Amino acid sequence: MTSSSASEPTPTAPRPSSRIPPPLRPLTARERHEQHRVASSLELLFDLCFVVAVAQAGVGLVHAVAGGHAAQGILNYAMAFFAIWWAWVNFSWFASAYDNDDVLYRIVTLVQIAGVLVLAAGVSRAFEHRDFFLVWFGYVIMRLAMATQWLRAARWARGAERRMALRYMAGVLLCQVGWAGLVLLPVADRPWVFLVMVPLELFVPVYAEKDHATSWHPHHIAERYGLFTIIVLGETIAAATVAVKSAASEHDALGELLPIAAGGLLIVFSAWWIYFAVPIHGHLRSSRESFLWGYGHYLILASAAAIGAGLEVAVEQAVGTTHLSALEAPAAVTLPTALFLITMWVLHARHFKVGIAQQLVLPSAALLVICCTFLGGWAVLAAGIVSALAVAAGIALNTRRAATVSGAQAAGGTA
């Protein structure tokens, strides 16, 4: 997952072609600066299957918050979403470095997809009963497949790269043994398993790549994260649409729902605009930058998905199907929106902003969105307007700076 150069020359695997893939091909590292590298159809299918898991986590969060168990629901959501996100991360960074598109690689990836679907099937039980067996078993399937991929990579590697691949394989399997605590320990102790295992999981790439870095492709991995962000935002729109449709047809409360729908749409549009305002792949150069950016996306993606759950909660409160107050329901939207904005500033925007005015746009917007919580039924619409104004302010400041720079250059040329 790091971006520093490999310590030894790495053989380059042939680029996947549009022809029928061979049964077996050497699983060697791909060229880090390979031209025209884009997400494959298999990667897109892999992402699509995660929609099911993300949707299940969102449903669990909605039920918990609407039922007055917000603290427990947020904890369960954080744990479930980490499981979903980390499974995606493990595959995506490996594929960016080693995807050779042969038949065996495709089959092993399809096995991983099956594991994702098993995990998704267990999310609701994890929320309702803290029964993590299916989540754990889905991980077993994915982890065995992932270990197989690393073993294949080690088979063709030499020296430091081989040690790196074997460390990854060992780390993946040992961590999976640790996750067995979710099944074997008493229910009350299971959150502690997460508290211990999450840092260990995050440490595996740091340790595995301390002598040799995988040759992941900056443009490709940035595209992969962008595509997954779009999927999460799409799930947010879908969840909110279903909630509004159901409430409007059953409770005839269109007047109360329109501000929520409009505000939610503005938030999602603004989130998309902010995320894709500038390409990030050029920033991913050092090990520190790549780890911070990759790991930080847990907050970006989890908050984006939580916005959809929050919109559902706001709809239920508007039509009177939940006993949440006029302050608690809007907070389900405004707090994840503020978290998304501030995390986007930390990971993306601040690297491209010039001057204090540009740097303050997103942090100020996050603070104002939190303040919108106190506006009752208009809170979601107000948060959407603030988000849109943040986008407009960013565009205006960039345009003004570009005009200033252009004018200065023209004056210098004339002189």
Short mmCIF file of C-alpha atoms in Angstrom, two decimals:
data_model
loop_
_atom_site.label_atom_id
_atom_site.label_comp_id
_atom_site.label_asym_id
_atom_site.label_seq_id
_atom_site.Cartn_x
_atom_site.Cartn_y
_atom_site.Cartn_z
CA MET A 1 0.00 0.00 0.00
CA THR A 2 2.97 2.30 0.05
CA SER A 3 4.30 4.28 -2.86
CA SER A 4 8.06 4.26 -2.43
CA SER A 5 10.14 2.55 -5.06
CA ALA A 6 10.89 -1.14 -4.73
CA SER A 7 14.29 -2.07 -3.38
CA GLU A 8 14.90 -4.55 -6.18
CA PRO A 9 13.95 -4.67 -9.85
CA THR A 10 10.52 -6.18 -10.26
CA PRO A 11 9.50 -8.20 -13.30
CA THR A 12 6.55 -6.72 -15.09
CA ALA A 13 3.53 -8.87 -15.82
CA PRO A 14 2.02 -8.60 -19.27
CA ARG A 15 -0.94 -6.26 -19.40
CA PRO A 16 -4.32 -8.00 -19.44
CA SER A 17 -5.72 -8.10 -22.94
CA SER A 18 -9.21 -8.19 -24.35
CA ARG A 19 -8.68 -11.75 -25.57
CA ILE A 20 -9.72 -14.85 -23.66
CA PRO A 21 -7.40 -15.04 -20.61
CA PRO A 22 -4.95 -17.95 -20.33
CA PRO A 23 -5.53 -20.51 -17.55
CA LEU A 24 -2.28 -19.55 -15.81
CA ARG A 25 0.06 -16.61 -16.09
CA PRO A 26 2.94 -15.57 -13.81
CA LEU A 27 1.53 -13.43 -10.98
CA THR A 28 4.26 -10.79 -11.06
CA ALA A 29 4.12 -7.12 -10.12
CA ARG A 30 2.72 -4.75 -12.70
CA GLU A 31 4.47 -1.58 -13.80
CA ARG A 32 3.74 1.29 -11.42
CA HIS A 33 3.60 3.85 -14.24
CA GLU A 34 1.79 1.67 -16.76
CA GLN A 35 -0.08 3.73 -19.32
CA HIS A 36 -3.89 3.75 -19.63
CA ARG A 37 -4.44 1.74 -16.43
CA VAL A 38 -8.14 1.68 -15.54
CA ALA A 39 -10.45 -0.40 -13.38
CA SER A 40 -11.31 -3.79 -14.88
CA SER A 41 -14.81 -5.22 -15.27
CA LEU A 42 -13.98 -7.76 -12.56
CA GLU A 43 -13.08 -4.96 -10.16
CA LEU A 44 -16.35 -3.20 -10.98
CA LEU A 45 -18.27 -6.40 -10.24
CA PHE A 46 -16.37 -6.73 -6.97
CA ASP A 47 -17.38 -3.17 -6.02
CA LEU A 48 -20.99 -3.73 -7.02
CA CYS A 49 -21.34 -6.66 -4.64
CA PHE A 50 -20.26 -4.42 -1.78
CA VAL A 51 -23.40 -2.33 -2.34
CA VAL A 52 -25.38 -5.11 -0.66
CA ALA A 53 -23.17 -5.05 2.42
CA VAL A 54 -23.18 -1.24 2.65
CA ALA A 55 -26.98 -1.22 2.34
CA GLN A 56 -27.35 -3.75 5.15
CA ALA A 57 -25.11 -1.69 7.43
CA GLY A 58 -27.19 1.40 6.65
CA VAL A 59 -30.45 -0.38 7.42
CA GLY A 60 -29.10 -1.53 10.76
CA LEU A 61 -28.02 2.01 11.62
CA VAL A 62 -31.45 3.40 10.71
CA HIS A 63 -33.28 0.90 12.90
CA ALA A 64 -30.96 1.49 15.85
CA VAL A 65 -31.10 5.29 15.70
CA ALA A 66 -34.85 5.43 15.02
CA GLY A 67 -35.41 3.01 17.89
CA GLY A 68 -33.61 5.27 20.33
CA HIS A 69 -30.40 3.23 20.53
CA ALA A 70 -28.11 5.62 18.70
CA ALA A 71 -24.94 4.93 20.69
CA GLN A 72 -25.15 1.16 20.25
CA GLY A 73 -26.18 1.58 16.62
CA ILE A 74 -23.21 3.82 15.82
CA LEU A 75 -20.85 1.34 17.50
CA ASN A 76 -22.30 -1.58 15.55
CA TYR A 77 -22.21 0.45 12.35
CA ALA A 78 -18.56 1.42 12.89
CA MET A 79 -17.63 -2.24 13.39
CA ALA A 80 -19.69 -3.55 10.47
CA PHE A 81 -18.48 -0.87 8.09
CA PHE A 82 -14.87 -1.50 9.03
CA ALA A 83 -15.32 -5.16 8.10
CA ILE A 84 -16.84 -4.16 4.76
CA TRP A 85 -14.30 -1.45 3.98
CA TRP A 86 -11.22 -3.44 5.02
CA ALA A 87 -12.21 -6.40 2.86
CA TRP A 88 -12.48 -4.02 -0.09
CA VAL A 89 -9.14 -2.37 0.74
CA ASN A 90 -7.29 -5.70 0.93
CA PHE A 91 -8.45 -6.72 -2.53
CA SER A 92 -8.13 -3.33 -4.23
CA TRP A 93 -4.51 -2.60 -3.31
CA PHE A 94 -3.43 -6.13 -4.16
CA ALA A 95 -5.22 -5.98 -7.52
CA SER A 96 -3.62 -2.63 -8.34
CA ALA A 97 -0.19 -4.21 -7.98
CA TYR A 98 -0.66 -7.82 -9.14
CA ASP A 99 -3.78 -8.26 -11.28
CA ASN A 100 -2.68 -10.54 -14.14
CA ASP A 101 -6.21 -11.39 -15.30
CA ASP A 102 -5.62 -15.09 -15.82
CA VAL A 103 -8.31 -17.71 -15.20
CA LEU A 104 -7.05 -18.63 -11.73
CA TYR A 105 -6.92 -14.98 -10.65
CA ARG A 106 -10.51 -14.50 -11.83
CA ILE A 107 -11.75 -17.62 -10.03
CA VAL A 108 -10.07 -16.68 -6.75
CA THR A 109 -11.55 -13.18 -7.01
CA LEU A 110 -15.03 -14.64 -7.58
CA VAL A 111 -14.53 -16.69 -4.42
CA GLN A 112 -13.76 -13.45 -2.59
CA ILE A 113 -16.97 -11.96 -3.96
CA ALA A 114 -18.87 -14.94 -2.56
CA GLY A 115 -17.31 -14.17 0.81
CA VAL A 116 -18.51 -10.57 0.54
CA LEU A 117 -22.08 -11.75 0.00
CA VAL A 118 -21.87 -14.07 3.01
CA LEU A 119 -20.59 -11.13 5.07
CA ALA A 120 -23.47 -8.96 3.82
CA ALA A 121 -25.98 -11.65 4.81
CA GLY A 122 -24.66 -11.54 8.37
CA VAL A 123 -24.67 -7.78 8.91
CA SER A 124 -28.27 -7.62 10.13
CA ARG A 125 -27.69 -10.36 12.71
CA ALA A 126 -24.57 -8.59 13.88
CA PHE A 127 -26.65 -5.45 14.47
CA GLU A 128 -29.64 -7.08 16.11
CA HIS A 129 -28.04 -9.86 18.15
CA ARG A 130 -24.28 -9.15 18.00
CA ASP A 131 -24.01 -12.47 16.25
CA PHE A 132 -20.95 -12.12 14.03
CA PHE A 133 -20.72 -15.71 12.82
CA LEU A 134 -21.73 -15.03 9.20
CA VAL A 135 -19.59 -11.88 9.09
CA TRP A 136 -16.64 -13.89 10.40
CA PHE A 137 -17.32 -16.80 8.05
CA GLY A 138 -17.53 -14.45 5.06
CA TYR A 139 -14.14 -13.12 6.09
CA VAL A 140 -12.76 -16.66 6.30
CA ILE A 141 -13.73 -17.20 2.67
CA MET A 142 -12.24 -13.89 1.56
CA ARG A 143 -9.10 -14.28 3.64
CA LEU A 144 -8.30 -17.77 2.40
CA ALA A 145 -8.68 -16.49 -1.16
CA MET A 146 -6.53 -13.45 -0.39
CA ALA A 147 -3.82 -15.61 1.19
CA THR A 148 -3.84 -17.75 -1.95
CA GLN A 149 -3.22 -14.66 -4.08
CA TRP A 150 -0.29 -13.59 -1.91
CA LEU A 151 1.14 -17.09 -2.04
CA ARG A 152 0.98 -16.98 -5.83
CA ALA A 153 2.74 -13.62 -5.80
CA ALA A 154 5.46 -15.03 -3.52
CA ARG A 155 5.92 -17.97 -5.90
CA TRP A 156 7.14 -15.63 -8.66
CA ALA A 157 8.91 -13.05 -6.48
CA ARG A 158 12.46 -12.97 -5.21
CA GLY A 159 14.28 -11.38 -2.29
CA ALA A 160 12.54 -8.52 -0.47
CA GLU A 161 9.43 -8.76 -2.63
CA ARG A 162 9.01 -12.43 -1.73
CA ARG A 163 9.38 -11.66 1.97
CA MET A 164 6.79 -8.90 1.61
CA ALA A 165 4.27 -11.26 -0.02
CA LEU A 166 4.81 -13.93 2.63
CA ARG A 167 4.40 -11.36 5.40
CA TYR A 168 1.10 -10.29 3.89
CA MET A 169 -0.07 -13.89 3.68
CA ALA A 170 0.93 -14.63 7.28
CA GLY A 171 -0.59 -11.38 8.55
CA VAL A 172 -3.89 -12.01 6.80
CA LEU A 173 -4.19 -15.54 8.22
CA LEU A 174 -3.06 -14.65 11.76
CA CYS A 175 -5.49 -11.75 11.96
CA GLN A 176 -8.29 -14.03 10.85
CA VAL A 177 -7.48 -16.30 13.77
CA GLY A 178 -7.79 -13.28 16.05
CA TRP A 179 -11.20 -12.41 14.62
CA ALA A 180 -12.45 -15.79 15.85
CA GLY A 181 -12.98 -14.01 19.16
CA LEU A 182 -16.14 -12.52 17.61
CA VAL A 183 -17.59 -16.03 17.58
CA LEU A 184 -15.99 -17.62 20.63
CA LEU A 185 -16.08 -14.86 23.26
CA PRO A 186 -19.15 -13.69 25.21
CA VAL A 187 -21.31 -11.04 23.56
CA ALA A 188 -20.21 -8.33 25.99
CA ASP A 189 -16.55 -8.85 25.10
CA ARG A 190 -16.92 -8.71 21.32
CA PRO A 191 -16.44 -4.94 20.95
CA TRP A 192 -13.06 -5.43 22.66
CA VAL A 193 -12.10 -7.83 19.88
CA PHE A 194 -12.53 -4.96 17.42
CA LEU A 195 -10.55 -2.63 19.64
CA VAL A 196 -7.61 -5.05 19.55
CA MET A 197 -7.88 -6.41 16.03
CA VAL A 198 -8.38 -3.18 14.07
CA PRO A 199 -4.90 -1.78 14.92
CA LEU A 200 -3.38 -5.18 14.16
CA GLU A 201 -5.09 -5.26 10.77
CA LEU A 202 -3.90 -1.76 9.94
CA PHE A 203 -0.38 -2.68 10.99
CA VAL A 204 -0.10 -5.64 8.59
CA PRO A 205 0.58 -3.52 5.44
CA VAL A 206 3.00 -1.28 7.38
CA TYR A 207 5.02 -4.30 8.54
CA ALA A 208 4.76 -6.27 5.29
CA GLU A 209 6.06 -3.39 3.17
CA LYS A 210 8.82 -2.11 5.45
CA ASP A 211 11.53 -3.49 3.14
CA HIS A 212 9.71 -3.57 -0.19
CA ALA A 213 6.71 -1.61 -1.45
CA THR A 214 4.02 -3.04 -3.68
CA SER A 215 3.92 -1.43 -7.11
CA TRP A 216 0.34 -0.21 -6.97
CA HIS A 217 -0.67 2.28 -9.63
CA PRO A 218 -1.49 5.81 -8.28
CA HIS A 219 -4.01 6.71 -10.99
CA HIS A 220 -5.63 3.28 -10.84
CA ILE A 221 -5.98 3.20 -7.04
CA ALA A 222 -7.35 6.76 -6.98
CA GLU A 223 -9.92 5.71 -9.58
CA ARG A 224 -10.83 2.63 -7.51
CA TYR A 225 -11.47 4.73 -4.41
CA GLY A 226 -13.43 7.21 -6.46
CA LEU A 227 -15.64 4.49 -7.91
CA PHE A 228 -16.34 3.06 -4.48
CA THR A 229 -17.22 6.55 -3.23
CA ILE A 230 -19.70 6.91 -6.10
CA ILE A 231 -21.24 3.55 -5.18
CA VAL A 232 -21.66 4.65 -1.56
CA LEU A 233 -23.21 7.98 -2.61
CA GLY A 234 -25.51 6.10 -4.98
CA GLU A 235 -26.63 3.87 -2.12
CA THR A 236 -27.33 7.01 -0.09
CA ILE A 237 -29.57 8.38 -2.85
CA ALA A 238 -31.35 5.04 -3.24
CA ALA A 239 -32.01 4.68 0.48
CA ALA A 240 -33.32 8.23 0.80
CA THR A 241 -35.53 7.84 -2.29
CA VAL A 242 -37.15 4.67 -0.96
CA ALA A 243 -37.74 6.32 2.42
CA VAL A 244 -39.34 9.41 0.90
CA LYS A 245 -41.49 7.36 -1.48
CA SER A 246 -42.75 5.08 1.27
CA ALA A 247 -43.49 7.94 3.65
CA ALA A 248 -45.23 10.04 0.99
CA SER A 249 -47.51 7.19 -0.09
CA GLU A 250 -48.37 5.96 3.39
CA HIS A 251 -48.54 9.19 5.40
CA ASP A 252 -49.40 11.88 2.85
CA ALA A 253 -46.71 14.17 4.23
CA LEU A 254 -45.21 15.52 1.04
CA GLY A 255 -44.85 19.02 2.47
CA GLU A 256 -42.68 17.79 5.33
CA LEU A 257 -40.63 15.52 3.07
CA LEU A 258 -39.73 17.90 0.25
CA PRO A 259 -37.21 19.94 2.32
CA ILE A 260 -35.54 16.70 3.43
CA ALA A 261 -35.40 15.35 -0.13
CA ALA A 262 -34.05 18.62 -1.54
CA GLY A 263 -31.50 19.00 1.23
CA GLY A 264 -30.36 15.41 0.90
CA LEU A 265 -29.89 15.80 -2.83
CA LEU A 266 -27.84 18.96 -2.35
CA ILE A 267 -25.66 17.21 0.22
CA VAL A 268 -24.99 14.24 -2.08
CA PHE A 269 -24.31 16.46 -5.11
CA SER A 270 -21.96 18.61 -3.06
CA ALA A 271 -20.18 15.55 -1.65
CA TRP A 272 -19.58 14.29 -5.18
CA TRP A 273 -18.35 17.69 -6.36
CA ILE A 274 -15.98 18.13 -3.42
CA TYR A 275 -14.52 14.64 -3.75
CA PHE A 276 -13.83 14.91 -7.48
CA ALA A 277 -12.90 18.60 -7.58
CA VAL A 278 -9.23 17.81 -8.16
CA PRO A 279 -7.39 14.59 -9.13
CA ILE A 280 -5.57 13.16 -6.12
CA HIS A 281 -3.27 10.59 -7.72
CA GLY A 282 -0.43 13.08 -8.13
CA HIS A 283 -0.35 13.57 -4.36
CA LEU A 284 0.15 9.86 -3.62
CA ARG A 285 3.92 9.71 -3.67
CA SER A 286 5.37 8.77 -0.27
CA SER A 287 4.58 5.92 2.10
CA ARG A 288 3.17 8.31 4.69
CA GLU A 289 0.84 9.98 2.20
CA SER A 290 -0.50 6.72 0.80
CA PHE A 291 -1.22 5.17 4.21
CA LEU A 292 -2.90 8.31 5.55
CA TRP A 293 -4.98 8.73 2.41
CA GLY A 294 -5.97 5.07 2.11
CA TYR A 295 -6.80 4.54 5.78
CA GLY A 296 -8.53 7.90 6.10
CA HIS A 297 -11.08 6.85 3.53
CA TYR A 298 -12.73 4.74 6.20
CA LEU A 299 -14.16 7.99 7.61
CA ILE A 300 -15.02 9.39 4.18
CA LEU A 301 -16.90 6.29 3.05
CA ALA A 302 -18.51 5.51 6.41
CA SER A 303 -19.78 9.08 6.79
CA ALA A 304 -21.06 9.18 3.20
CA ALA A 305 -23.03 5.97 3.75
CA ALA A 306 -24.27 7.24 7.13
CA ILE A 307 -25.75 10.32 5.42
CA GLY A 308 -28.20 8.02 3.62
CA ALA A 309 -29.15 6.34 6.89
CA GLY A 310 -29.58 9.77 8.47
CA LEU A 311 -31.91 10.89 5.70
CA GLU A 312 -34.08 7.84 6.34
CA VAL A 313 -34.18 8.70 10.05
CA ALA A 314 -35.13 12.30 9.25
CA VAL A 315 -37.96 11.06 7.03
CA GLU A 316 -39.27 8.75 9.75
CA GLN A 317 -39.19 11.59 12.27
CA ALA A 318 -41.01 13.93 9.87
CA VAL A 319 -43.92 11.49 9.44
CA GLY A 320 -44.05 10.55 13.11
CA THR A 321 -42.95 6.92 12.92
CA THR A 322 -40.12 7.44 15.41
CA HIS A 323 -40.00 9.11 18.80
CA LEU A 324 -36.78 10.98 18.13
CA SER A 325 -36.84 14.68 18.88
CA ALA A 326 -36.58 17.49 16.33
CA LEU A 327 -32.93 17.82 17.39
CA GLU A 328 -31.90 14.16 17.36
CA ALA A 329 -33.26 13.32 13.89
CA PRO A 330 -31.49 16.17 12.02
CA ALA A 331 -28.25 15.28 13.83
CA ALA A 332 -28.36 11.91 12.05
CA VAL A 333 -27.78 13.87 8.82
CA THR A 334 -25.76 16.90 9.88
CA LEU A 335 -23.11 15.07 11.94
CA PRO A 336 -22.03 12.59 9.21
CA THR A 337 -22.17 15.42 6.66
CA ALA A 338 -19.84 17.53 8.81
CA LEU A 339 -17.53 14.55 9.30
CA PHE A 340 -17.41 14.01 5.53
CA LEU A 341 -16.54 17.66 4.89
CA ILE A 342 -13.79 17.88 7.48
CA THR A 343 -12.27 14.53 6.47
CA MET A 344 -12.31 15.56 2.82
CA TRP A 345 -10.42 18.72 3.78
CA VAL A 346 -7.81 16.76 5.72
CA LEU A 347 -7.24 14.09 3.05
CA HIS A 348 -7.88 15.92 -0.23
CA ALA A 349 -8.67 19.60 -0.36
CA ARG A 350 -6.00 21.11 1.88
CA HIS A 351 -3.24 19.87 -0.44
CA PHE A 352 -4.60 21.99 -3.29
CA LYS A 353 -5.84 25.09 -1.46
CA VAL A 354 -3.84 28.31 -1.58
CA GLY A 355 -4.34 30.98 1.07
CA ILE A 356 -6.31 31.07 4.30
CA ALA A 357 -9.64 31.81 2.58
CA GLN A 358 -9.53 28.65 0.48
CA GLN A 359 -8.32 26.56 3.42
CA LEU A 360 -11.22 27.71 5.61
CA VAL A 361 -14.04 26.84 3.20
CA LEU A 362 -14.61 23.21 4.18
CA PRO A 363 -13.87 23.50 7.93
CA SER A 364 -16.25 26.49 8.11
CA ALA A 365 -18.89 24.62 6.16
CA ALA A 366 -18.59 21.64 8.53
CA LEU A 367 -19.15 23.93 11.53
CA LEU A 368 -22.15 25.60 9.90
CA VAL A 369 -23.67 22.22 9.00
CA ILE A 370 -23.48 21.22 12.67
CA CYS A 371 -25.22 24.47 13.57
CA CYS A 372 -28.01 23.58 11.15
CA THR A 373 -28.95 20.74 13.51
CA PHE A 374 -30.89 23.24 15.63
CA LEU A 375 -33.21 24.32 12.79
CA GLY A 376 -35.71 21.50 13.29
CA GLY A 377 -37.61 20.46 10.16
CA TRP A 378 -35.51 22.74 7.97
CA ALA A 379 -32.17 21.39 9.23
CA VAL A 380 -31.51 19.01 6.33
CA LEU A 381 -32.35 21.60 3.70
CA ALA A 382 -30.16 24.17 5.46
CA ALA A 383 -27.29 21.67 5.63
CA GLY A 384 -27.70 21.01 1.91
CA ILE A 385 -27.62 24.73 1.13
CA VAL A 386 -24.49 25.20 3.26
CA SER A 387 -22.81 22.29 1.43
CA ALA A 388 -23.72 23.76 -1.95
CA LEU A 389 -22.48 27.20 -0.89
CA ALA A 390 -19.18 25.61 0.12
CA VAL A 391 -18.85 24.29 -3.42
CA ALA A 392 -19.76 27.70 -4.86
CA ALA A 393 -17.27 29.45 -2.58
CA GLY A 394 -14.51 27.07 -3.62
CA ILE A 395 -15.25 27.68 -7.31
CA ALA A 396 -15.33 31.47 -6.83
CA LEU A 397 -12.05 31.55 -4.91
CA ASN A 398 -10.32 29.31 -7.45
CA THR A 399 -11.60 31.44 -10.32
CA ARG A 400 -10.46 34.65 -8.65
CA ARG A 401 -7.02 33.22 -7.95
CA ALA A 402 -6.69 31.96 -11.52
CA ALA A 403 -7.60 35.42 -12.82
CA THR A 404 -5.06 37.03 -10.49
CA VAL A 405 -2.31 34.68 -11.58
CA SER A 406 -3.21 35.15 -15.25
CA GLY A 407 -3.17 38.94 -14.83
CA ALA A 408 0.19 38.84 -13.09
CA GLN A 409 1.67 36.70 -15.84
CA ALA A 410 0.28 38.98 -18.51
CA ALA A 411 1.74 42.02 -16.74
CA GLY A 412 5.08 40.30 -16.42
CA GLY A 413 5.07 39.45 -20.10
CA THR A 414 4.27 43.03 -21.05
CA ALA A 415 7.04 44.37 -18.86
#
